[in-house]
PDB file of C-alpha atoms in Angstrom:
ATOM      1  CA  GLU A 154     201.668 -27.877 100.062  1.00 55.00           C
ATOM      2  CA  THR A 155     202.662 -31.410  99.188  1.00 69.00           C
ATOM      3  CA  GLY A 156     204.690 -33.649 101.475  1.00 90.00           C
ATOM      4  CA  VAL A 157     207.693 -35.759 100.672  1.00 95.00           C
ATOM      5  CA  THR A 158     206.843 -38.852  98.624  1.00 95.00           C
ATOM      6  CA  GLN A 159     208.875 -41.963  97.760  1.00 97.00           C
ATOM      7  CA  SER A 160     208.580 -44.654  95.329  1.00 97.00           C
ATOM      8  CA  PRO A 161     208.228 -47.562  95.225  1.00 97.00           C
ATOM      9  CA  THR A 162     206.896 -48.580  98.582  1.00 96.00           C
ATOM     10  CA  HIS A 163     208.395 -51.959  98.604  1.00 96.00           C
ATOM     11  CA  LEU A 164     211.038 -53.608  96.383  1.00 96.00           C
ATOM     12  CA  ILE A 165     212.598 -57.023  96.111  1.00 98.00           C
ATOM     13  CA  LYS A 166     215.989 -57.433  94.366  1.00 98.00           C
ATOM     14  CA  THR A 167     218.525 -60.166  93.975  1.00 98.00           C
ATOM     15  CA  ARG A 168     222.137 -59.959  95.248  1.00 98.00           C
ATOM     16  CA  GLY A 169     224.377 -58.306  92.639  1.00 98.00           C
ATOM     17  CA  GLN A 170     221.508 -56.335  91.044  1.00 98.00           C
ATOM     18  CA  GLN A 171     221.154 -52.549  90.845  1.00 98.00           C
ATOM     19  CA  VAL A 172     218.271 -50.601  92.281  1.00 98.00           C
ATOM     20  CA  THR A 173     216.860 -47.039  91.801  1.00 98.00           C
ATOM     21  CA  LEU A 174     214.768 -45.373  94.602  1.00 98.00           C
ATOM     22  CA  ARG A 175     212.896 -42.097  94.024  1.00 98.00           C
ATOM     23  CA  CYS A 176     212.043 -39.207  96.242  1.00 97.00           C
ATOM     24  CA  SER A 177     210.033 -36.000  95.594  1.00 96.00           C
ATOM     25  CA  SER A 178     210.837 -33.294  98.049  1.00 94.00           C
ATOM     26  CA  GLN A 179     208.396 -31.115  99.864  1.00 91.00           C
ATOM     27  CA  SER A 180     207.235 -28.045  97.979  1.00 88.00           C
ATOM     28  CA  GLY A 181     209.685 -25.257  98.543  1.00 87.00           C
ATOM     29  CA  HIS A 182     212.541 -27.396  99.657  1.00 91.00           C
ATOM     30  CA  ASN A 183     215.819 -27.583  97.817  1.00 92.00           C
ATOM     31  CA  THR A 184     217.845 -30.079  99.776  1.00 93.00           C
ATOM     32  CA  VAL A 185     217.414 -33.869 100.003  1.00 95.00           C
ATOM     33  CA  SER A 186     219.028 -36.210 102.323  1.00 94.00           C
ATOM     34  CA  TRP A 187     218.942 -39.980 102.179  1.00 97.00           C
ATOM     35  CA  TYR A 188     219.051 -42.409 105.151  1.00 97.00           C
ATOM     36  CA  GLN A 189     219.369 -46.229 105.539  1.00 98.00           C
ATOM     37  CA  GLN A 190     217.425 -47.780 108.439  1.00 97.00           C
ATOM     38  CA  ALA A 191     218.219 -51.325 109.049  1.00 96.00           C
ATOM     39  CA  LEU A 192     215.680 -53.358 110.969  1.00 93.00           C
ATOM     40  CA  GLY A 193     215.541 -52.484 114.627  1.00 91.00           C
ATOM     41  CA  GLN A 194     218.085 -49.600 114.307  1.00 94.00           C
ATOM     42  CA  GLY A 195     218.018 -45.799 113.814  1.00 95.00           C
ATOM     43  CA  PRO A 196     218.445 -44.269 110.419  1.00 96.00           C
ATOM     44  CA  GLN A 197     222.008 -43.760 109.147  1.00 97.00           C
ATOM     45  CA  PHE A 198     222.924 -40.770 106.979  1.00 95.00           C
ATOM     46  CA  ILE A 199     223.937 -41.751 103.406  1.00 97.00           C
ATOM     47  CA  PHE A 200     224.392 -38.423 101.683  1.00 96.00           C
ATOM     48  CA  GLN A 201     222.864 -35.088 100.982  1.00 94.00           C
ATOM     49  CA  TYR A 202     222.127 -33.313  97.711  1.00 95.00           C
ATOM     50  CA  TYR A 203     221.935 -29.530  97.103  1.00 93.00           C
ATOM     51  CA  ARG A 204     221.986 -27.678  93.824  1.00 91.00           C
ATOM     52  CA  GLU A 205     222.163 -31.113  92.115  1.00 93.00           C
ATOM     53  CA  GLU A 206     225.481 -32.075  93.712  1.00 94.00           C
ATOM     54  CA  GLU A 207     226.404 -34.228  96.574  1.00 94.00           C
ATOM     55  CA  ASN A 208     227.541 -31.843  99.460  1.00 89.00           C
ATOM     56  CA  GLY A 209     228.038 -34.367 102.278  1.00 90.00           C
ATOM     57  CA  ARG A 210     228.294 -38.123 102.665  1.00 93.00           C
ATOM     58  CA  GLY A 211     228.154 -40.680 105.513  1.00 92.00           C
ATOM     59  CA  ASN A 212     230.172 -43.858 105.771  1.00 94.00           C
ATOM     60  CA  PHE A 213     228.805 -45.605 102.796  1.00 97.00           C
ATOM     61  CA  PRO A 214     230.775 -47.138  99.825  1.00 97.00           C
ATOM     62  CA  PRO A 215     230.702 -45.426  96.283  1.00 97.00           C
ATOM     63  CA  ARG A 216     228.248 -48.051  95.045  1.00 98.00           C
ATOM     64  CA  PHE A 217     225.705 -45.830  96.800  1.00 98.00           C
ATOM     65  CA  SER A 218     225.151 -42.914  94.507  1.00 97.00           C
ATOM     66  CA  GLY A 219     222.552 -40.298  93.776  1.00 97.00           C
ATOM     67  CA  LEU A 220     221.126 -37.603  91.705  1.00 97.00           C
ATOM     68  CA  GLN A 221     219.185 -34.482  92.248  1.00 96.00           C
ATOM     69  CA  PHE A 222     217.140 -32.896  89.451  1.00 95.00           C
ATOM     70  CA  PRO A 223     216.193 -29.256  88.722  1.00 93.00           C
ATOM     71  CA  ASN A 224     212.901 -29.712  90.481  1.00 91.00           C
ATOM     72  CA  TYR A 225     214.748 -30.925  93.575  1.00 92.00           C
ATOM     73  CA  SER A 226     213.565 -34.476  93.326  1.00 94.00           C
ATOM     74  CA  SER A 227     216.131 -37.134  93.941  1.00 97.00           C
ATOM     75  CA  GLU A 228     217.253 -40.718  93.209  1.00 98.00           C
ATOM     76  CA  LEU A 229     219.295 -43.050  95.185  1.00 98.00           C
ATOM     77  CA  ASN A 230     221.099 -45.688  93.103  1.00 98.00           C
ATOM     78  CA  VAL A 231     222.659 -48.734  94.679  1.00 98.00           C
ATOM     79  CA  ASN A 232     224.875 -51.087  92.573  1.00 98.00           C
ATOM     80  CA  ALA A 233     225.968 -54.622  93.136  1.00 98.00           C
ATOM     81  CA  LEU A 234     223.371 -55.162  95.915  1.00 98.00           C
ATOM     82  CA  GLU A 235     224.410 -57.049  98.987  1.00 98.00           C
ATOM     83  CA  LEU A 236     222.196 -58.917 101.497  1.00 98.00           C
ATOM     84  CA  ASP A 237     223.114 -56.266 104.095  1.00 97.00           C
ATOM     85  CA  ASP A 238     221.538 -53.558 101.854  1.00 98.00           C
ATOM     86  CA  SER A 239     218.100 -54.842 102.938  1.00 98.00           C
ATOM     87  CA  ALA A 240     216.591 -51.918 104.808  1.00 98.00           C
ATOM     88  CA  LEU A 241     214.185 -49.108 104.775  1.00 97.00           C
ATOM     89  CA  TYR A 242     215.514 -46.180 102.834  1.00 98.00           C
ATOM     90  CA  LEU A 243     214.182 -42.796 103.927  1.00 97.00           C
ATOM     91  CA  CYS A 244     214.523 -39.542 102.236  1.00 96.00           C
ATOM     92  CA  ALA A 245     214.101 -36.202 103.891  1.00 94.00           C
ATOM     93  CA  SER A 246     213.806 -32.747 102.414  1.00 94.00           C
ATOM     94  CA  SER A 247     214.629 -29.273 103.793  1.00 90.00           C
ATOM     95  CA  LEU A 248     215.875 -25.900 102.962  1.00 88.00           C
ATOM     96  CA  TYR A 249     219.608 -25.814 102.820  1.00 83.00           C
ATOM     97  CA  GLY A 250     221.097 -25.308 106.175  1.00 74.00           C
ATOM     98  CA  GLN A 251     217.824 -25.754 107.921  1.00 75.00           C
ATOM     99  CA  SER A 252     217.617 -29.447 108.598  1.00 67.00           C
ATOM    100  CA  TYR A 253     215.991 -28.617 111.908  1.00 75.00           C
ATOM    101  CA  GLU A 254     212.930 -28.284 109.662  1.00 80.00           C
ATOM    102  CA  GLN A 255     213.581 -31.618 107.877  1.00 87.00           C
ATOM    103  CA  TYR A 256     210.593 -33.632 106.641  1.00 91.00           C
ATOM    104  CA  PHE A 257     210.708 -37.302 105.990  1.00 93.00           C
ATOM    105  CA  GLY A 258     208.960 -39.421 103.298  1.00 94.00           C
ATOM    106  CA  PRO A 259     207.386 -42.859 104.201  1.00 94.00           C
ATOM    107  CA  GLY A 260     210.439 -44.840 103.023  1.00 96.00           C
ATOM    108  CA  THR A 261     211.120 -47.577 100.505  1.00 97.00           C
ATOM    109  CA  ARG A 262     211.475 -51.152 102.023  1.00 97.00           C
ATOM    110  CA  LEU A 263     214.148 -52.831  99.971  1.00 98.00           C
ATOM    111  CA  THR A 264     214.725 -56.501 100.488  1.00 98.00           C
ATOM    112  CA  VAL A 265     217.782 -58.183  98.828  1.00 98.00           C
ATOM    113  CA  THR A 266     217.578 -61.980  98.476  1.00 97.00           C
TER     114      THR A 266
ATOM    115  CA  ALA B1064     232.662 -38.284 116.063  1.00 82.00           C
ATOM    116  CA  GLN B1065     229.346 -37.682 117.518  1.00 88.00           C
ATOM    117  CA  THR B1066     227.319 -40.538 119.072  1.00 93.00           C
ATOM    118  CA  VAL B1067     223.733 -40.711 120.395  1.00 97.00           C
ATOM    119  CA  THR B1068     222.710 -43.384 122.957  1.00 97.00           C
ATOM    120  CA  GLN B1069     219.338 -44.530 124.055  1.00 98.00           C
ATOM    121  CA  SER B1070     219.663 -47.070 126.891  1.00 96.00           C
ATOM    122  CA  GLN B1071     215.906 -48.163 126.973  1.00 97.00           C
ATOM    123  CA  PRO B1072     215.091 -50.373 124.042  1.00 96.00           C
ATOM    124  CA  GLU B1073     211.587 -50.733 125.253  1.00 97.00           C
ATOM    125  CA  MET B1074     209.221 -48.752 127.566  1.00 97.00           C
ATOM    126  CA  SER B1075     205.569 -48.983 128.454  1.00 97.00           C
ATOM    127  CA  VAL B1076     203.140 -46.556 130.020  1.00 98.00           C
ATOM    128  CA  GLN B1077     199.518 -46.590 131.141  1.00 98.00           C
ATOM    129  CA  GLU B1078     197.152 -44.391 129.161  1.00 98.00           C
ATOM    130  CA  ALA B1079     196.863 -40.931 130.632  1.00 97.00           C
ATOM    131  CA  GLU B1080     200.200 -41.385 132.711  1.00 98.00           C
ATOM    132  CA  THR B1081     203.552 -39.735 132.219  1.00 98.00           C
ATOM    133  CA  VAL B1082     206.610 -41.470 130.736  1.00 98.00           C
ATOM    134  CA  THR B1083     210.180 -40.243 130.243  1.00 98.00           C
ATOM    135  CA  LEU B1084     212.531 -41.492 127.588  1.00 98.00           C
ATOM    136  CA  SER B1085     216.347 -41.079 128.033  1.00 98.00           C
ATOM    137  CA  CYS B1086     218.995 -40.046 125.627  1.00 98.00           C
ATOM    138  CA  THR B1087     222.621 -39.284 126.113  1.00 98.00           C
ATOM    139  CA  TYR B1088     225.057 -37.920 123.381  1.00 97.00           C
ATOM    140  CA  ASP B1089     228.711 -37.388 122.958  1.00 96.00           C
ATOM    141  CA  THR B1090     230.150 -34.377 121.125  1.00 94.00           C
ATOM    142  CA  SER B1091     233.061 -31.947 121.403  1.00 92.00           C
ATOM    143  CA  GLU B1092     230.965 -29.260 119.685  1.00 90.00           C
ATOM    144  CA  SER B1093     229.175 -26.355 121.337  1.00 89.00           C
ATOM    145  CA  ASP B1094     226.631 -25.506 118.594  1.00 89.00           C
ATOM    146  CA  TYR B1095     224.112 -28.209 117.660  1.00 93.00           C
ATOM    147  CA  TYR B1096     220.524 -29.202 117.626  1.00 93.00           C
ATOM    148  CA  LEU B1097     218.872 -32.029 119.330  1.00 96.00           C
ATOM    149  CA  PHE B1098     215.627 -33.706 118.293  1.00 96.00           C
ATOM    150  CA  TRP B1099     213.128 -36.320 119.236  1.00 97.00           C
ATOM    151  CA  TYR B1100     211.450 -38.074 116.287  1.00 96.00           C
ATOM    152  CA  LYS B1101     208.487 -40.478 116.334  1.00 97.00           C
ATOM    153  CA  GLN B1102     208.238 -43.350 113.960  1.00 96.00           C
ATOM    154  CA  PRO B1103     204.820 -45.102 114.099  1.00 93.00           C
ATOM    155  CA  PRO B1104     204.280 -48.422 112.274  1.00 87.00           C
ATOM    156  CA  SER B1105     203.338 -46.453 109.158  1.00 81.00           C
ATOM    157  CA  ARG B1106     207.142 -45.734 109.038  1.00 85.00           C
ATOM    158  CA  GLN B1107     206.828 -41.933 108.550  1.00 88.00           C
ATOM    159  CA  MET B1108     209.394 -40.274 110.718  1.00 92.00           C
ATOM    160  CA  ILE B1109     207.816 -37.328 112.445  1.00 93.00           C
ATOM    161  CA  LEU B1110     209.537 -34.514 114.334  1.00 93.00           C
ATOM    162  CA  VAL B1111     208.224 -34.354 117.870  1.00 96.00           C
ATOM    163  CA  ILE B1112     210.408 -31.682 119.419  1.00 96.00           C
ATOM    164  CA  ARG B1113     213.733 -29.948 118.943  1.00 95.00           C
ATOM    165  CA  GLN B1114     216.179 -28.073 121.092  1.00 96.00           C
ATOM    166  CA  GLU B1115     218.824 -25.605 120.092  1.00 93.00           C
ATOM    167  CA  ALA B1116     221.915 -26.124 122.238  1.00 93.00           C
ATOM    168  CA  TYR B1117     222.530 -22.482 122.916  1.00 91.00           C
ATOM    169  CA  LYS B1118     219.082 -22.172 124.512  1.00 90.00           C
ATOM    170  CA  GLN B1119     218.928 -22.855 128.289  1.00 86.00           C
ATOM    171  CA  GLN B1120     215.134 -22.999 128.345  1.00 92.00           C
ATOM    172  CA  ASN B1121     213.808 -26.557 127.860  1.00 95.00           C
ATOM    173  CA  ALA B1122     211.612 -26.921 124.671  1.00 94.00           C
ATOM    174  CA  THR B1123     207.892 -27.727 125.124  1.00 94.00           C
ATOM    175  CA  GLU B1124     205.270 -28.859 122.508  1.00 94.00           C
ATOM    176  CA  ASN B1125     202.044 -29.535 124.120  1.00 96.00           C
ATOM    177  CA  ARG B1126     202.229 -32.751 126.026  1.00 97.00           C
ATOM    178  CA  PHE B1127     205.906 -33.247 125.074  1.00 98.00           C
ATOM    179  CA  SER B1128     208.663 -31.547 126.914  1.00 97.00           C
ATOM    180  CA  VAL B1129     212.467 -32.166 127.078  1.00 97.00           C
ATOM    181  CA  ASN B1130     215.024 -31.989 129.897  1.00 97.00           C
ATOM    182  CA  PHE B1131     218.165 -30.733 128.294  1.00 97.00           C
ATOM    183  CA  GLN B1132     221.335 -30.913 130.450  1.00 96.00           C
ATOM    184  CA  LYS B1133     224.090 -29.626 128.189  1.00 94.00           C
ATOM    185  CA  ALA B1134     227.008 -30.294 130.611  1.00 94.00           C
ATOM    186  CA  ALA B1135     225.783 -33.806 131.216  1.00 96.00           C
ATOM    187  CA  LYS B1136     225.037 -34.331 127.538  1.00 96.00           C
ATOM    188  CA  SER B1137     221.585 -35.602 128.448  1.00 97.00           C
ATOM    189  CA  PHE B1138     218.350 -34.946 126.508  1.00 97.00           C
ATOM    190  CA  SER B1139     215.236 -36.683 127.827  1.00 98.00           C
ATOM    191  CA  LEU B1140     211.718 -36.654 126.499  1.00 98.00           C
ATOM    192  CA  LYS B1141     208.758 -36.382 128.774  1.00 98.00           C
ATOM    193  CA  ILE B1142     205.289 -37.405 127.468  1.00 98.00           C
ATOM    194  CA  SER B1143     202.444 -36.319 129.694  1.00 98.00           C
ATOM    195  CA  ASP B1144     198.875 -37.630 129.649  1.00 98.00           C
ATOM    196  CA  SER B1145     199.884 -40.536 127.241  1.00 98.00           C
ATOM    197  CA  GLN B1146     197.529 -41.415 124.521  1.00 97.00           C
ATOM    198  CA  LEU B1147     197.206 -44.582 122.498  1.00 97.00           C
ATOM    199  CA  GLY B1148     198.518 -42.783 119.384  1.00 96.00           C
ATOM    200  CA  ASP B1149     201.808 -42.101 121.257  1.00 97.00           C
ATOM    201  CA  ALA B1150     202.682 -45.706 120.719  1.00 97.00           C
ATOM    202  CA  ALA B1151     205.690 -45.801 118.390  1.00 97.00           C
ATOM    203  CA  MET B1152     209.476 -45.951 118.051  1.00 97.00           C
ATOM    204  CA  TYR B1153     211.163 -42.791 119.475  1.00 98.00           C
ATOM    205  CA  PHE B1154     214.489 -41.708 118.133  1.00 98.00           C
ATOM    206  CA  CYS B1155     216.768 -39.197 119.787  1.00 98.00           C
ATOM    207  CA  ALA B1156     218.900 -37.310 117.113  1.00 96.00           C
ATOM    208  CA  TYR B1157     221.757 -34.803 116.858  1.00 95.00           C
ATOM    209  CA  ARG B1158     222.636 -32.351 114.183  1.00 92.00           C
ATOM    210  CA  SER B1159     225.853 -30.373 114.195  1.00 87.00           C
ATOM    211  CA  GLU B1160     225.897 -26.673 113.502  1.00 82.00           C
ATOM    212  CA  GLU B1161     229.515 -26.825 112.584  1.00 80.00           C
ATOM    213  CA  THR B1162     229.413 -28.826 109.427  1.00 77.00           C
ATOM    214  CA  SER B1163     228.699 -27.572 105.871  1.00 73.00           C
ATOM    215  CA  TYR B1164     225.959 -30.200 105.305  1.00 79.00           C
ATOM    216  CA  ASP B1165     222.952 -31.399 107.264  1.00 78.00           C
ATOM    217  CA  LYS B1166     223.875 -34.732 108.746  1.00 85.00           C
ATOM    218  CA  VAL B1167     221.552 -35.920 111.409  1.00 90.00           C
ATOM    219  CA  ILE B1168     222.759 -38.725 113.647  1.00 94.00           C
ATOM    220  CA  PHE B1169     220.108 -40.970 115.226  1.00 96.00           C
ATOM    221  CA  GLY B1170     220.151 -43.131 118.242  1.00 97.00           C
ATOM    222  CA  PRO B1171     219.028 -46.677 118.197  1.00 97.00           C
ATOM    223  CA  GLY B1172     215.525 -45.881 119.299  1.00 97.00           C
ATOM    224  CA  THR B1173     213.146 -46.663 122.169  1.00 98.00           C
ATOM    225  CA  SER B1174     209.926 -48.653 121.410  1.00 97.00           C
ATOM    226  CA  LEU B1175     207.037 -47.087 123.476  1.00 98.00           C
ATOM    227  CA  SER B1176     203.891 -49.084 124.175  1.00 97.00           C
ATOM    228  CA  VAL B1177     200.724 -47.475 125.659  1.00 98.00           C
ATOM    229  CA  ILE B1178     198.571 -49.666 127.725  1.00 97.00           C
ATOM    230  CA  PRO B1179     194.811 -48.934 127.647  1.00 96.00           C
TER     231      PRO B1179
END
């Protein structure tokens, strides 16, 4: 059984650019959630994907978007990067409706300069 | 909207001693889950323990136990026989059972240091 993996580990971007972060879910899981964790804070829910569609979203603007693929892996895309987007981005996978068994990846550290 | 509060930004404990981390939450819902997650310097968020709100019995996982007070909306974590590997950020988290998606709300975290 493979765990949740994320790529890349670290990323540096310039304000105004676009970025794509990737997540492979744990074997057997069909739901992926994305979280943003600013330095010194708890993670904040961005959105969740199930059956290749967004089925729930937190308080994030539309320039945060995502995709889920038939193999349940997922991408997080952020357009028009701002300095405040600098954070650790975590993805978590689970079976739909069972986030009490949610497993997190190691995260991608994004720095926007 | 639900909120989770952790009033202790930092805590320390002597190795082999017991420490309690505090968490309070605010919700108008009756069905939910509460969690404690551990995030070591490696950044990987690890589930330590979970509690279903409908269960009156406090959850226990080896050296980790909780004190769940539903009426007071309090959910503390007790770590017994603390070990050096317990040093990490600890996050209290809430998940509603009354939404169609799995949104987990995290508190701001408590940084736990273990003194040899």
